[in-house]
XYZ file of C-alpha atoms in Angstrom:
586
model
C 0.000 0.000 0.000
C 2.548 2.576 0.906
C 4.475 2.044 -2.915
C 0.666 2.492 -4.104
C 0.808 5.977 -1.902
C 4.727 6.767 -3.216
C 3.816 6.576 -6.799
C 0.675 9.482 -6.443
C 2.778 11.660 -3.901
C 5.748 11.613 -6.035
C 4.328 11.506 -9.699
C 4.577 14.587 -11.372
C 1.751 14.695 -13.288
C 2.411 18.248 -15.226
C 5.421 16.884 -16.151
C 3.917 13.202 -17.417
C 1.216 15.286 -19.370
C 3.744 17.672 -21.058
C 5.921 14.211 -21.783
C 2.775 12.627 -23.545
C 2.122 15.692 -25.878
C 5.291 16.045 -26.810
C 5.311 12.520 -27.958
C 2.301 12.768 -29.555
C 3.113 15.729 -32.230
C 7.241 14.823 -32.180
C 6.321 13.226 -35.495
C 4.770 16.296 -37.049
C 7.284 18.538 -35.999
C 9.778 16.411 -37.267
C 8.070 15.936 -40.776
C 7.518 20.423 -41.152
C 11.104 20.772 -39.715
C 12.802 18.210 -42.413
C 11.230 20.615 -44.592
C 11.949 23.924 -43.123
C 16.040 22.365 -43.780
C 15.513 20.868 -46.920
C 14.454 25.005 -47.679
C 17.409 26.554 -45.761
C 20.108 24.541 -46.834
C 21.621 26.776 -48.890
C 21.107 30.126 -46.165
C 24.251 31.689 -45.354
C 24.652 32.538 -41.712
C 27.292 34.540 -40.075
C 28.493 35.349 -36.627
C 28.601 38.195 -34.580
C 30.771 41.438 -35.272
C 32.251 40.900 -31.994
C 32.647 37.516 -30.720
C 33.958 37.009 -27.098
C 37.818 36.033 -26.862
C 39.488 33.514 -24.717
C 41.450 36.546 -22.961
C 37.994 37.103 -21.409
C 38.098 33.849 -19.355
C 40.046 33.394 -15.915
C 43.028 31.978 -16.265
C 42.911 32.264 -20.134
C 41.139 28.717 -19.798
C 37.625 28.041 -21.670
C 35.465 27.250 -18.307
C 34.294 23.643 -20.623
C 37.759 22.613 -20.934
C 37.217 21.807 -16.898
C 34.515 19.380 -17.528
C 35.597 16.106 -17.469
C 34.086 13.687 -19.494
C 32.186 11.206 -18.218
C 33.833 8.440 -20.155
C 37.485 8.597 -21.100
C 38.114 9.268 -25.038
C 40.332 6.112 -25.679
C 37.420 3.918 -23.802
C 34.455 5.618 -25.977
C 36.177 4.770 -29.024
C 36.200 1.441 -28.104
C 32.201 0.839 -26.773
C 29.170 -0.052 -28.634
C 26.200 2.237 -28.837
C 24.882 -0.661 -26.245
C 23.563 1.790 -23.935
C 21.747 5.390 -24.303
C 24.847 6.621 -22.076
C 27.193 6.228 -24.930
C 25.136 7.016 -27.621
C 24.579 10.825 -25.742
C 28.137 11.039 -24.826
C 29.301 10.758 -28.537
C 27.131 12.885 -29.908
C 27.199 15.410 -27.566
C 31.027 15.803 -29.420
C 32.852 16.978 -25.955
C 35.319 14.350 -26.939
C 36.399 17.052 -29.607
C 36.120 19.631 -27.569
C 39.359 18.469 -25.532
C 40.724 17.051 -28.941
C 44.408 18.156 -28.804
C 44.032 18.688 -32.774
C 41.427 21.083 -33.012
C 41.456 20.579 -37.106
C 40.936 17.002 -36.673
C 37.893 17.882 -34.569
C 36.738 20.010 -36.663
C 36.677 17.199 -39.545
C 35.163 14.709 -37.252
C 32.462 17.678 -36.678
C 32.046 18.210 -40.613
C 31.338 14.102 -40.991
C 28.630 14.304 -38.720
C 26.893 17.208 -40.209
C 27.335 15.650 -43.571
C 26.007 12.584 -41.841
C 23.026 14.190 -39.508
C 21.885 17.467 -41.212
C 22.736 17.225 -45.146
C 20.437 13.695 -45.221
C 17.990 13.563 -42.577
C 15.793 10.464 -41.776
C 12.262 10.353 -42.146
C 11.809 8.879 -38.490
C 13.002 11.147 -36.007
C 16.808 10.470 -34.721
C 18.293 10.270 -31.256
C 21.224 12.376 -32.050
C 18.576 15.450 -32.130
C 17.542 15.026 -28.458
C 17.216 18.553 -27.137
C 19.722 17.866 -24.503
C 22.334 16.459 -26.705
C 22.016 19.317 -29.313
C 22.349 21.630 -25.838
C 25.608 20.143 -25.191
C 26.555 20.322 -28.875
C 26.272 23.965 -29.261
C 28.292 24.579 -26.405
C 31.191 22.421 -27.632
C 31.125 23.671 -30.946
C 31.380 27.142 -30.020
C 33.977 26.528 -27.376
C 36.147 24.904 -29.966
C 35.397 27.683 -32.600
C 36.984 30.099 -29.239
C 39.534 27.643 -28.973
C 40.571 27.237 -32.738
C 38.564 28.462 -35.422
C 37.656 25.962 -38.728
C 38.840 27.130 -41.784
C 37.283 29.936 -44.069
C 36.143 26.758 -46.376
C 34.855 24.882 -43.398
C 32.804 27.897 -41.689
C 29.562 28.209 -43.328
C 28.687 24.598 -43.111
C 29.245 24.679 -39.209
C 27.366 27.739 -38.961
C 24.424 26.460 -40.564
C 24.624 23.527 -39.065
C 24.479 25.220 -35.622
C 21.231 27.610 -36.904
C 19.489 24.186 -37.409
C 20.126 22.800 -33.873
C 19.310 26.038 -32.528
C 16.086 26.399 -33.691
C 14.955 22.855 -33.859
C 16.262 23.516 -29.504
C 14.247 26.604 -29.504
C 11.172 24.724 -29.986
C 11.811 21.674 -27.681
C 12.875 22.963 -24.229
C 12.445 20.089 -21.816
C 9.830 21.094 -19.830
C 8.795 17.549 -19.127
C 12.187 16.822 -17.520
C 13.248 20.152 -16.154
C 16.332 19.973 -13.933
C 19.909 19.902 -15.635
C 18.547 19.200 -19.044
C 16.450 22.284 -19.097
C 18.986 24.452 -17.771
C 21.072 23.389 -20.801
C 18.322 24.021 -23.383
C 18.382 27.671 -21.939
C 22.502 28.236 -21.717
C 22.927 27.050 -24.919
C 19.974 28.890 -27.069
C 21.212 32.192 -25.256
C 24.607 30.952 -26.315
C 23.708 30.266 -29.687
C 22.070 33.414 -30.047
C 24.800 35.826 -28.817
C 27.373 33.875 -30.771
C 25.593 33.514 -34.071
C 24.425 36.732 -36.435
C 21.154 35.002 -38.002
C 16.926 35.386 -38.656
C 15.776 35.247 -34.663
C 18.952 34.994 -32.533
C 18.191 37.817 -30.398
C 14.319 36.550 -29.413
C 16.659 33.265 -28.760
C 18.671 35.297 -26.305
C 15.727 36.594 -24.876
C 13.888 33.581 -24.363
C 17.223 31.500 -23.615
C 17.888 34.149 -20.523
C 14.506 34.327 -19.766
C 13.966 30.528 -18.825
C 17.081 30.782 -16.955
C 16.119 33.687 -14.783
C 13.093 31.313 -13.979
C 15.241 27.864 -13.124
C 18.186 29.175 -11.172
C 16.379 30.319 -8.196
C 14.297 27.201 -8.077
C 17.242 25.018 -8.803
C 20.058 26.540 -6.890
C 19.846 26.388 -3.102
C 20.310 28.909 -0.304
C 24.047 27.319 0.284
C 24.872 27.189 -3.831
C 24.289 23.623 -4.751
C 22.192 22.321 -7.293
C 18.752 21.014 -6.021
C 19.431 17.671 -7.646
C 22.563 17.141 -5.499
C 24.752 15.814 -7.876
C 28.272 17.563 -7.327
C 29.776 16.342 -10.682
C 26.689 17.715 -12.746
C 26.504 20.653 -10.328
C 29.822 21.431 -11.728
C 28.969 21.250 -15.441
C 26.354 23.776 -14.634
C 29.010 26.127 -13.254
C 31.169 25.923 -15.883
C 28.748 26.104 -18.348
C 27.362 29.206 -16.941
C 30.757 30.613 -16.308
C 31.564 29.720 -20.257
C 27.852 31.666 -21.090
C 28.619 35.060 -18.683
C 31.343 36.913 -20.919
C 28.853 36.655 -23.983
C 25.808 37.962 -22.009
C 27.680 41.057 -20.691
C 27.455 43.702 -22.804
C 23.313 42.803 -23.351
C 22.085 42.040 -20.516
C 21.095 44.201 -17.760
C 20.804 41.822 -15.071
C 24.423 40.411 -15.254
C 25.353 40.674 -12.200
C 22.767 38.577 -10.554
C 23.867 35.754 -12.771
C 27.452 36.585 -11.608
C 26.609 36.414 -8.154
C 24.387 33.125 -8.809
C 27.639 31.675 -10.350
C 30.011 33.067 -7.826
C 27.546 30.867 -4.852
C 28.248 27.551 -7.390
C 31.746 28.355 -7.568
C 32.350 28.827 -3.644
C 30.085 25.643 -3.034
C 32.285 23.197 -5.327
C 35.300 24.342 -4.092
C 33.778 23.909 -0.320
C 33.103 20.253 -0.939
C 35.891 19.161 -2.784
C 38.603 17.215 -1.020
C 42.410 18.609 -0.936
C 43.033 16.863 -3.773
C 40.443 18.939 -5.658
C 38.249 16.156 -6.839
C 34.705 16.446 -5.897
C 32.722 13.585 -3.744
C 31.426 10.755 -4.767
C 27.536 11.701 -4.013
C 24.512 10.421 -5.385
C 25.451 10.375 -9.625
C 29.277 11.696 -9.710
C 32.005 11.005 -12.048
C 36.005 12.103 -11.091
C 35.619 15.965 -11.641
C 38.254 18.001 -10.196
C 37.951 21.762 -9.154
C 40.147 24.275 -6.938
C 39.197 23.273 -3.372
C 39.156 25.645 -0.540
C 42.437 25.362 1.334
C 41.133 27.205 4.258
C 40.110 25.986 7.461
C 36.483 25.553 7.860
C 34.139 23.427 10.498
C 30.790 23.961 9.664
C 27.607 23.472 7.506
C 27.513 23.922 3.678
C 23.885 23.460 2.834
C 23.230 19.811 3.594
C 26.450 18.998 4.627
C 28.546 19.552 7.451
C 32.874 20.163 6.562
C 35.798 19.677 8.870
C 38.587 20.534 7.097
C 42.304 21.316 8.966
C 45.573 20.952 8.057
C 45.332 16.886 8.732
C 42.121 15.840 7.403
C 39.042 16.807 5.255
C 35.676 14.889 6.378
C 32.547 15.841 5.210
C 28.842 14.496 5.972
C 26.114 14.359 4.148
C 23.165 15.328 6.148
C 20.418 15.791 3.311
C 17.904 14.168 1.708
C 19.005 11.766 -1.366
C 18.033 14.427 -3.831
C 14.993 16.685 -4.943
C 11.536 14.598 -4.439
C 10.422 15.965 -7.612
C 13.389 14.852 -9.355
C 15.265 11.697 -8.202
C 17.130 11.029 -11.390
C 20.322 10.833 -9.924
C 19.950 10.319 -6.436
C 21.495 6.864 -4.620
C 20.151 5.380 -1.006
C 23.466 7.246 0.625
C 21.294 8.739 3.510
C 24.433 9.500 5.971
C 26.953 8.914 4.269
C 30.185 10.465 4.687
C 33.529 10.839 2.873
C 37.036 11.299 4.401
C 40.814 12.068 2.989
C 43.793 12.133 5.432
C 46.868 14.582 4.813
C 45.510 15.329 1.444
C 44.852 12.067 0.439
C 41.448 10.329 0.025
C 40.764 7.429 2.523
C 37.031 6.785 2.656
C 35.283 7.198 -0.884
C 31.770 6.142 -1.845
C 31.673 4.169 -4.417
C 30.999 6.093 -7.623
C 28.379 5.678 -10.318
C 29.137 3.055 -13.054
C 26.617 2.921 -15.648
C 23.197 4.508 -16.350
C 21.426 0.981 -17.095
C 21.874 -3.224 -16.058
C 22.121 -4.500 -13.017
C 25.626 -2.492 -12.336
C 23.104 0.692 -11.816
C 21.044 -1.123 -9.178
C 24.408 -1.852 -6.990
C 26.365 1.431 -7.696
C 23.321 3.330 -6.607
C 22.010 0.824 -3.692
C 22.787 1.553 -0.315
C 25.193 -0.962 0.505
C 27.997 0.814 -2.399
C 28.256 3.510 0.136
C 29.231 4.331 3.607
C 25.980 3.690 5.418
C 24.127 1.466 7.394
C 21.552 -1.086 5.994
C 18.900 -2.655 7.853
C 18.458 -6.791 6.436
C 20.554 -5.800 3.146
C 17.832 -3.737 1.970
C 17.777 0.156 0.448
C 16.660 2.658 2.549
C 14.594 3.669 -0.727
C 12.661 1.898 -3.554
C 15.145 1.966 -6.480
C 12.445 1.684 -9.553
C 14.065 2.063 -12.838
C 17.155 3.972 -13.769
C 16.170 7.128 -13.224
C 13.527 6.537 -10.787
C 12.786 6.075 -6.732
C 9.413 5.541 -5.324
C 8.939 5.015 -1.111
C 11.937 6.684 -0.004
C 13.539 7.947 3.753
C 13.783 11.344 4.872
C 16.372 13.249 6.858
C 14.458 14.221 10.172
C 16.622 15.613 13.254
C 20.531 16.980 12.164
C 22.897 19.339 14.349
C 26.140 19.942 15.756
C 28.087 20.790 19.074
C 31.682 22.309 18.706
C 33.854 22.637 21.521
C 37.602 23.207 21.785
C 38.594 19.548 21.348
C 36.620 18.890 18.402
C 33.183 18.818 17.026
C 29.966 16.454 17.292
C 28.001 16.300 14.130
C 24.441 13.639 14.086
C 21.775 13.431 11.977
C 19.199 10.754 11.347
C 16.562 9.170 8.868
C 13.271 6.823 8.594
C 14.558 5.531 5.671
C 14.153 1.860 7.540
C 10.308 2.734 9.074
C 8.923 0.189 6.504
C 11.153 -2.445 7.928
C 9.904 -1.600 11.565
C 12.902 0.740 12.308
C 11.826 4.130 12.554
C 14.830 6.018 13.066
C 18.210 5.485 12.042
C 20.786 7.895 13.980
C 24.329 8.434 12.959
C 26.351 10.524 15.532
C 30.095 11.392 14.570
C 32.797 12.979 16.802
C 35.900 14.224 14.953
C 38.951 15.427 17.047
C 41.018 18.669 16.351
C 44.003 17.484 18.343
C 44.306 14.230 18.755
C 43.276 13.399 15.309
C 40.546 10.791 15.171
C 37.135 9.763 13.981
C 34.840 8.098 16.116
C 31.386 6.752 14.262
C 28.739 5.276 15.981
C 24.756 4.395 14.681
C 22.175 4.251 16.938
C 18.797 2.370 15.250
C 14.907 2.620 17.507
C 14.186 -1.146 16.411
C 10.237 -2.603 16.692
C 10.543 -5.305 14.526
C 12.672 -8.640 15.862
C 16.414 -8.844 15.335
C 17.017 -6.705 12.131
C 19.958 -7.601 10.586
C 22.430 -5.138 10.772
C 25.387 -4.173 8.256
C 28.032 -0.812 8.340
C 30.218 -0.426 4.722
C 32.926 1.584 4.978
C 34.087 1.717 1.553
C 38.296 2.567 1.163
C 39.717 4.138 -1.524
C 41.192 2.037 -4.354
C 44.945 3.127 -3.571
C 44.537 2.305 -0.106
C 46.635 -0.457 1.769
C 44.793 -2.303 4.424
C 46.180 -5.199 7.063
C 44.783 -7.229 9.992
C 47.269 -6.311 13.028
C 45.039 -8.425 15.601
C 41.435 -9.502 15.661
C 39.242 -6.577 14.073
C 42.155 -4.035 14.257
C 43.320 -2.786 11.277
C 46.296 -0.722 9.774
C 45.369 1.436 7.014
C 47.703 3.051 4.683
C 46.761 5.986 2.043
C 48.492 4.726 -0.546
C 51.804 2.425 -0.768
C 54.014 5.102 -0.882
C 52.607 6.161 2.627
C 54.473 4.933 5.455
C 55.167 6.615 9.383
C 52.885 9.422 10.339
C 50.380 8.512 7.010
C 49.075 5.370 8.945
C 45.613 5.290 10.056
C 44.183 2.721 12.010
C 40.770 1.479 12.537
C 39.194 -0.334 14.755
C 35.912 -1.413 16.551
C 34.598 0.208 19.716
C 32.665 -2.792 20.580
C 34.199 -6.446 20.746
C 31.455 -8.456 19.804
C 30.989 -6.774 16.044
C 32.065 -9.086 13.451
C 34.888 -7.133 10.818
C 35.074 -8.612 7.284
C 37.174 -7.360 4.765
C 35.612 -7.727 1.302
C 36.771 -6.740 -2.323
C 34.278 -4.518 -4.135
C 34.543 -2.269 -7.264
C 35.128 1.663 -7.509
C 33.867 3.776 -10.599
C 35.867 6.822 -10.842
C 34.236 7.400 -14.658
C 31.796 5.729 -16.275
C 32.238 1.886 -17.658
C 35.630 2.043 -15.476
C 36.067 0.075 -12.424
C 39.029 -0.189 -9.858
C 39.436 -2.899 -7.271
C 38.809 -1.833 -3.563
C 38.632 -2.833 0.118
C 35.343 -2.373 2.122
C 35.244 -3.089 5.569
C 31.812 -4.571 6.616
C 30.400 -4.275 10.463
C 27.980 -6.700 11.376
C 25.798 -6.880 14.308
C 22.721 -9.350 14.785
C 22.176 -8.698 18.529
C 19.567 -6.348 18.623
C 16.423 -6.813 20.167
C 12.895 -5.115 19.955
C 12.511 -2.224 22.072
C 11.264 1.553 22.258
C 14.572 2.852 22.999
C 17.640 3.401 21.017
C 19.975 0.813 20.839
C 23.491 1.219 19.550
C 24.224 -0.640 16.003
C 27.665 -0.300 15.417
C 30.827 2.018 16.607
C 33.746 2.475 15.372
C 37.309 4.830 15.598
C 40.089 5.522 12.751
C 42.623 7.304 14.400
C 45.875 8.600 12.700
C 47.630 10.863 14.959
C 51.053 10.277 16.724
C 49.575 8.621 19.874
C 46.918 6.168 20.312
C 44.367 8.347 22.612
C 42.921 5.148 24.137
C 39.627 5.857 23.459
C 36.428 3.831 25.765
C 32.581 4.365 24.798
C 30.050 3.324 27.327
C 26.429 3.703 26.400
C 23.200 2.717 27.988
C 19.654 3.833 26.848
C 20.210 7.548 29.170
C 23.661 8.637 27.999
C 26.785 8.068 25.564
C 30.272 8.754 27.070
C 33.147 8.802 25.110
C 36.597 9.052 26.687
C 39.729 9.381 25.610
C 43.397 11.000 26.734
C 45.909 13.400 25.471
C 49.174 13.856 26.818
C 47.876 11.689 30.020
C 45.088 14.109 30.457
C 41.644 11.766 30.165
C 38.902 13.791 27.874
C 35.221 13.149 27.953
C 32.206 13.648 25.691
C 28.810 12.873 26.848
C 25.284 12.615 25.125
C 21.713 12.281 26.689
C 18.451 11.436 25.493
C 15.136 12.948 25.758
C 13.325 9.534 26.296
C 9.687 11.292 25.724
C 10.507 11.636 21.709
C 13.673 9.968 21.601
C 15.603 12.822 20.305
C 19.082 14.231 20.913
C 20.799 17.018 23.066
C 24.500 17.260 24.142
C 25.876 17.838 27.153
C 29.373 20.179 26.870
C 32.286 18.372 27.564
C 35.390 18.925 28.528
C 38.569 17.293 30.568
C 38.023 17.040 34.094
């Protein structure tokens, strides 16, 4: 009954209706705009007096050159148009884009058009879809920045590009909205300020238009893109960034686009690890940005950032994604990611493939560093781009104090399995450098079985010193003050160490370690009962740290320099919700 209930709340019916229409008359429009080309193939388009140069750019960098592509070059060559992934990523021609012979691009480009727009089928084609033409027109013109075609070469492209743009003009994606709509917009506005042709300034107008509609509905308070996807959140940035210089001189309003970009900017660079590459949430491919090298211990949006001179941990306390648009969310409700002295130690496990039974694992719960409740998802995982009953974030907060900082939040992602809340409390040190992780569940159903992944990085080195302790190296190269070790607050969990796969890019896997914490002990009751616990600790000394917890209070203890510390955490047993008591040494 409650998937019955899922499927109404979450259905977006505007958007299903708008999807059937323009299913219904795609044939038609198809059929009038074959002949509105077989008409115009001989127009000759030009482009604007005053085009914007690469000077104009940061860094003297085109902003698209820093999108990475989903699938490496060399790998695409070799794949099948097996799945829709490939298919979009070929023809959206970003391949080209980062071609290190721009005229050999340029004749790959001039094959397609000779291909796609001098002989059109009768049916209509998937290389046509509004988003891929979206992401066409940006490459193209990028490249044309980059390194202009030949004189010979020119009109073809340009005409070519008119075609896409007005074919896009008609065929926003208002059914999906989200990224894809965003894109229709850059990219008319883009075409339109780039090309000198019938229309191109009503496409400007209705290209900025749309966007001055989406942003504030898609960009949060903190900067991040509602569908919380940091790898496509930073398309959008560059993108927009790329987009800015040409809408300068027109618009009046450019400075609330800058200021919408500058919030993106800050908010990638807040997330990303020291290394620069982004985390692995919900759908995320390796993207790499400048990261913030500044201290900073607090919320971003959903999720709450330590990050010191040591270690960068951040924790995702947000939902999975937007309700209204789940495409690229994964059951990773609590999840975390850690790197230690700049390198990455605890990754989730990355996003493989849009389709098969590779999409179901890399976006279940159990490919990321959460708890599961009898090896199920804390949300229905319908189709590819689809989730129906799904957990919500419900209680989240923090308590900083001079030794280090508490951060919990917790979920119902588990009610259906008669486990109402699922609380994950984490204490991070500032001097004695350690993490301490502990779930609590509220169990009414009769011995749930439990499971913790913490998912290592694939150029980590792990190794059994004693019974469920564990060394753990960054990388090989890492020896001394770079070990890390990890180990079990409670005796009676059961450690395995199993060998799962890591997606960095799409279709690309990498062999990794992922601890798994078991515990099958607990029993039915109305108070909160701890699941699992766990400390990594990689400073100098081993701080010796002892948790005792009973259903009024945690205490954590631990010493520096021979000096015992204490942290302590009650319960309000009416509601079963959270406060902290201060701590401090005594």
């Amino acid at each position: 009954m409650d998937r019955i209930v899922a499927l109404f709340f979450y259905h977006r019916w505007r958007q299903f209706i708008a999807r059937l229409t323009i299913k219904t008359f795609l044939p038609f429009k198809w059929l009038f705009f074959r002949c509105f080309l077989q008409m115009n193939l001989r127009t000759s388009i030009k482009i604007q007096d005053e085009i914007v140069k690469l000077q104009d750019f940061d860094l003297n960098l085109c902003p698209l050159l820093a999108q990475q592509t989903k699938i490496p070059a060399k790998l695409l060559q070799q794949l099948s148009d097996k799945d829709r992934l490939i298919f979009f990523e070929r023809n959206t021609h970003s391949q080209w884009l980062h071609d290190s012979n721009p005229e050999a691009a340029w004749q790959e480009i001039l094959t397609w058009i000779k291909s796609e727009i001098s002989y059109l089928p009768a049916r209509f084609p998937l290389s046509w879809h509004p988003y891929l033409i979206s992401k066409r027109i940006q490459n193209w013109i990028a490249l044309w920045v980059l390194s202009a075609p030949s004189e010979h070469d020119q009109e073809m492209i340009l005409r070519a590009l008119w075609f896409q743009a007005t074919w896009l003009n008609y065929n926003f994606e208002y059914d999906i909205e989200g990224n894809h709509l965003w894109e229709n917009a850059q990219a008319l506005a883009l075409a339109g300020s780039f090309l000198n042709c019938p229309k191109n300034s009503s496409w400007v107008k209705k290209g900025i238009s749309v966007l001055k509609q989406q942003i504030p509905l898609q960009i949060h308070v903190s900067g991040e893109h509602f569908e919380k996807s940091p790898a496509y959140h930073a398309e959008l940035t560059q993108g927009l960034a790329f987009l800015l210089p040409w809408i300068k001189k027109s618009q009046e309003n450019f400075s609330w686009f800058e200021n919408y970009f500058s919030k993106m900017k800050l908010f990638s660079s807040q997330i990303a690890h020291p290394t620069g590459i982004l985390p692995y949430f919900n759908d995320t491919w390796l993207t790499r940005v400048t990261p913030n090298q500044d201290f900073f211990s607090d919320w971003c949006g959903d999720y709450y950032i330590h990050r010191n001179n040591t270690s960068f941990f951040i924790f995702d306390a947000g939902n999975m994604g937007s309700d209204s648009l789940p495409a690229h969310a994964h059951c990773d409700l609590l999840t975390f990611e850690l790197s230690i002295r700049k390198l990455p130690l605890i990754l989730n496990s990355g996003t493989y493939s849009y389709e098969g039974k590779e999409r179901q694992y890399f976006r279940g719960s159990s490919a990321h560093n959460v708890l599961t409740v009898n090896n199920q998802n804390c949300a229905d995982i319908w189709s590819s781009f689809r989730l129906g009953r799904r957990g919500h974030i419900t209680n989240r907060g923090h308590l900083t104090q001079s030794d280090g900082v508490w951060i919990w939040s917790e979920h119902d992602g588990y009610a259906y399995l008669k486990v109402p809340k699922v609380l994950r409390l984490c204490f991070l040190s500032e001097t004695s450098d350690f993490l301490c992780s502990l779930f609590l569940v509220l169990n009414h159903g009769t011995n749930p079985e439990i499971k913790e992944h913490v998912h290592l990085a694939p150029e980590v080195q792990i190794n059994e010193l004693e019974t469920a302790f564990f060394s753990v190296k960054p990388s090989l190269q890492t020896s001394g003050d770079g070990e890390c070790f990890f180990r079990p607050l409670y005796p009676t969990y059961t450690v395995k160490i199993e060998d799962t796969m890591f997606s960095p890019r799409f279709y690309v896997q990498q062999r990794k370690k992922t601890l798994t914490l078991n515990n099958n002990e607990l029993n039915s009751s109305n108070e909160f009962q701890l699941a699992t616990a766990w400390i990594l600790n990689w400073g100098k000394t081993d701080p010796k740290i002892a948790l005792e917890f009973n259903h009024q209070k945690i205490k954590l203890t631990w010493y520096r320099n021979n000096q015992p510390f204490e942290a302590q955490l009650h319960f309000h047993q009416n509601d079963y919700s959270l406060f902290l008591s201060a701590f401090c040494a005594p």
